[in-house]
PDB file of C-alpha atoms in Angstrom:
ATOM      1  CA  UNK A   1      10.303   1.913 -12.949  1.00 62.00           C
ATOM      2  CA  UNK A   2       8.312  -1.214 -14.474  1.00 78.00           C
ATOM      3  CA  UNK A   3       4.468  -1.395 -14.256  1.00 83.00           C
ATOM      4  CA  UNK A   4       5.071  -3.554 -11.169  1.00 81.00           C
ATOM      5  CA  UNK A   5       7.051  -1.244  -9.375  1.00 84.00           C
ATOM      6  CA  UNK A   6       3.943   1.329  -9.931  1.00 87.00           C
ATOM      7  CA  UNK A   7       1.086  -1.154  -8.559  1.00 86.00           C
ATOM      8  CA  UNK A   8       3.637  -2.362  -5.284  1.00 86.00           C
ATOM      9  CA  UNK A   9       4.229   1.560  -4.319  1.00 87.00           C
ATOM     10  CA  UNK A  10       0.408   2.607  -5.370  1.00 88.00           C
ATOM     11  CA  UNK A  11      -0.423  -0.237  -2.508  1.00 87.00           C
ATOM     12  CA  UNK A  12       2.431   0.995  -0.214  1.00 87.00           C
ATOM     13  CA  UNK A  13       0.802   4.417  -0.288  1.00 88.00           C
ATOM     14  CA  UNK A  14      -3.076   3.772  -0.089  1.00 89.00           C
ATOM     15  CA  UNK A  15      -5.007   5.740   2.301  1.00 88.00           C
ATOM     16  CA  UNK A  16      -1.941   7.953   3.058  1.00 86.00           C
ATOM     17  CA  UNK A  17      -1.849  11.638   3.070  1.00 85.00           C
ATOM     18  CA  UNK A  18       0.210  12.716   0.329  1.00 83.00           C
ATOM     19  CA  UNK A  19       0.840  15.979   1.716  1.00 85.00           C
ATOM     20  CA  UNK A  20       2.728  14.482   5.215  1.00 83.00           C
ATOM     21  CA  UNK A  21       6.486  13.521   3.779  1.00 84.00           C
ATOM     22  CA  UNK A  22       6.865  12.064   7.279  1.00 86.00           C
ATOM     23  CA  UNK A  23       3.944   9.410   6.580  1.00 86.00           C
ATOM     24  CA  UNK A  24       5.655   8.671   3.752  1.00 88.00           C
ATOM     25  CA  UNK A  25       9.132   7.117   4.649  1.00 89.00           C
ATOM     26  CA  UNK A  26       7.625   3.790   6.236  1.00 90.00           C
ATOM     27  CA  UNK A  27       6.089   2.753   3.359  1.00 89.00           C
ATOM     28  CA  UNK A  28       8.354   4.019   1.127  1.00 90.00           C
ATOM     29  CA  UNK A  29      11.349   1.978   2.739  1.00 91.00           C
ATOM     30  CA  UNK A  30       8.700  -0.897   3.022  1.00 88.00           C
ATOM     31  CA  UNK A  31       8.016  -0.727  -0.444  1.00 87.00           C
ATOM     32  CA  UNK A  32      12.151  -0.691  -1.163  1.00 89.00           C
ATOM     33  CA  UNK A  33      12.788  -3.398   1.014  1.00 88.00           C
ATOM     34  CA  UNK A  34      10.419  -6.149  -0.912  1.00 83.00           C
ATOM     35  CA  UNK A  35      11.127  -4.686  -4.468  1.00 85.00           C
ATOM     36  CA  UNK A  36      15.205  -4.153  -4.217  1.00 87.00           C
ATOM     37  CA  UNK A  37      16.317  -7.778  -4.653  1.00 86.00           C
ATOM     38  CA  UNK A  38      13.697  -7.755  -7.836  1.00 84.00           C
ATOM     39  CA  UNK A  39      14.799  -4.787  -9.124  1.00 85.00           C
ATOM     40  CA  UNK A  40      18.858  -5.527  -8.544  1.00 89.00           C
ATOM     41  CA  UNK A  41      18.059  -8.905 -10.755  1.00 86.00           C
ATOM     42  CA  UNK A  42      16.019  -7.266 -13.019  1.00 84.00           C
ATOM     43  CA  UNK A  43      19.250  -4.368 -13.995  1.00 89.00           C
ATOM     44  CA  UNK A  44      22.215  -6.945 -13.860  1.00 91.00           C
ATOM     45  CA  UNK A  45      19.974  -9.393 -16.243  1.00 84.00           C
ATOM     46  CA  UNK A  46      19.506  -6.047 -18.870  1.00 86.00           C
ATOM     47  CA  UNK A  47      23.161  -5.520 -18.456  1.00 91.00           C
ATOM     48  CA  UNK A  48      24.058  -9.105 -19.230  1.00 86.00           C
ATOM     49  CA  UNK A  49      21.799  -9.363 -22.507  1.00 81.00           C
ATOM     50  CA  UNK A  50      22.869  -5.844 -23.331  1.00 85.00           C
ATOM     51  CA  UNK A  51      26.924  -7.114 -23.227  1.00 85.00           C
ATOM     52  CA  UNK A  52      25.672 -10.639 -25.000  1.00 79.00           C
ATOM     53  CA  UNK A  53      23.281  -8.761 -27.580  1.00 79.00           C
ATOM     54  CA  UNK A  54      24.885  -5.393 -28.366  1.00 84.00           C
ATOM     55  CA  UNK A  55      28.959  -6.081 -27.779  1.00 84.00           C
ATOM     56  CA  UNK A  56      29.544  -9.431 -28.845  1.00 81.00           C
ATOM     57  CA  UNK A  57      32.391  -8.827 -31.070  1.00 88.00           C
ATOM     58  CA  UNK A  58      31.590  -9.725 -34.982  1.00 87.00           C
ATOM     59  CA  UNK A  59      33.414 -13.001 -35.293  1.00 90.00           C
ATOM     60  CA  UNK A  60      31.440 -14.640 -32.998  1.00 88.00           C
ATOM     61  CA  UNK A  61      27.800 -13.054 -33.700  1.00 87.00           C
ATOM     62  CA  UNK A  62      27.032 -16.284 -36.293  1.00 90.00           C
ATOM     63  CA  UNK A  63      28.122 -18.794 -33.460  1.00 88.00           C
ATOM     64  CA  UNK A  64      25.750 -16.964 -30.816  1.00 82.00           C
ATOM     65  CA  UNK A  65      22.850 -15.953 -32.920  1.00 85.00           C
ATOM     66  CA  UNK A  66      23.027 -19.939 -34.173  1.00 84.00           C
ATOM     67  CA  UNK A  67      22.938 -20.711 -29.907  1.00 79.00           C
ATOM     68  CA  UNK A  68      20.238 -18.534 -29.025  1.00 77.00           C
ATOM     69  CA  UNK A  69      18.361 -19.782 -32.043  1.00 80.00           C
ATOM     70  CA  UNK A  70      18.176 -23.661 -31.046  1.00 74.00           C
ATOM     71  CA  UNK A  71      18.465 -23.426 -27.008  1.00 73.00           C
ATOM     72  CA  UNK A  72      15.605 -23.080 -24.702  1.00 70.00           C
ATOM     73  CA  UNK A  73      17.597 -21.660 -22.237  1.00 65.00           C
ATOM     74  CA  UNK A  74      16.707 -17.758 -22.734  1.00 66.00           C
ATOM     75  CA  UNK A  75      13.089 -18.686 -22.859  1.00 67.00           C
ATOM     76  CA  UNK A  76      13.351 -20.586 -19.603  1.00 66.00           C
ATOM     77  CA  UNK A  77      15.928 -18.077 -17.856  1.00 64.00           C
ATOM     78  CA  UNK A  78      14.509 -15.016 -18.923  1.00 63.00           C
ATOM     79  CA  UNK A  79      10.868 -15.631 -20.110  1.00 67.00           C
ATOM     80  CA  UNK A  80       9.335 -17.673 -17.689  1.00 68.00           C
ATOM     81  CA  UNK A  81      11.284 -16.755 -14.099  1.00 70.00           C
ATOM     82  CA  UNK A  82      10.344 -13.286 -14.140  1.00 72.00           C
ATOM     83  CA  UNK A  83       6.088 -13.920 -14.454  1.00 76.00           C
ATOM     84  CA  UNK A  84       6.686 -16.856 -11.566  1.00 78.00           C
ATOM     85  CA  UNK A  85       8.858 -13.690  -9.639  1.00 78.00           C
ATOM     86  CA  UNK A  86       6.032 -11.399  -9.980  1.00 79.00           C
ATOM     87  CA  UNK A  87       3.653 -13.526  -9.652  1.00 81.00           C
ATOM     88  CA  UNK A  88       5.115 -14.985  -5.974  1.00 82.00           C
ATOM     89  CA  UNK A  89       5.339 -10.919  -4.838  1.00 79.00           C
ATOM     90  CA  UNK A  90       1.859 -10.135  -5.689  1.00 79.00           C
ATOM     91  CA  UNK A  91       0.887 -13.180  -3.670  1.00 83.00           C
ATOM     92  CA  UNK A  92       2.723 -12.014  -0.658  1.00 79.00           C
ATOM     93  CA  UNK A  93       1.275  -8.524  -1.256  1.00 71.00           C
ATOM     94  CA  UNK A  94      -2.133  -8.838  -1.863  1.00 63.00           C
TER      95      UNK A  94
END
């Protein structure tokens, strides 16, 4: 669970009582509904850079460390979509 995750169900579950479990499954699946799609991205993209970082086999670590080290592309994929993701859900959220 990211920061984010914490603040969207903290919001999900103001003003609730805690101590129902049935007042809880509306905003619970609310709260899974709007983050799921974030969160799927968010696991496949670790997995991805995991496999690229961690199991590249040796031979061709030189030839990706020299791609990652003169393309913008990781910065523009990675670094700057997820802040404009965010950013667009707390919009929506309030």
């Amino acid at each position: 669970m990211s920061i984010c995750d914490g603040y969207f169900i903290g919001q999900c579950l103001a003003g609730l009582d805690l101590k129902e479990a049935i007042a809880l499954e509306k905003p619970l699946q609310k709260y899974e509904s709007k983050r799921l799609a974030h969160t799927s991205k968010q696991v496949q993209a670790a997995v991805n850079l995991g496999q690229m970082f961690h199991h590249e086999p040796s031979m061709l670590r030189p030839v990706r460390n020299l791609v990652l080290d003169y393309i913008w592309l990781l910065q523009s994929h990675v670094g700057e979509k997820n802040p404009r993701e965010i950013a667009a859900q707390l919009a929506e959220n309030g």
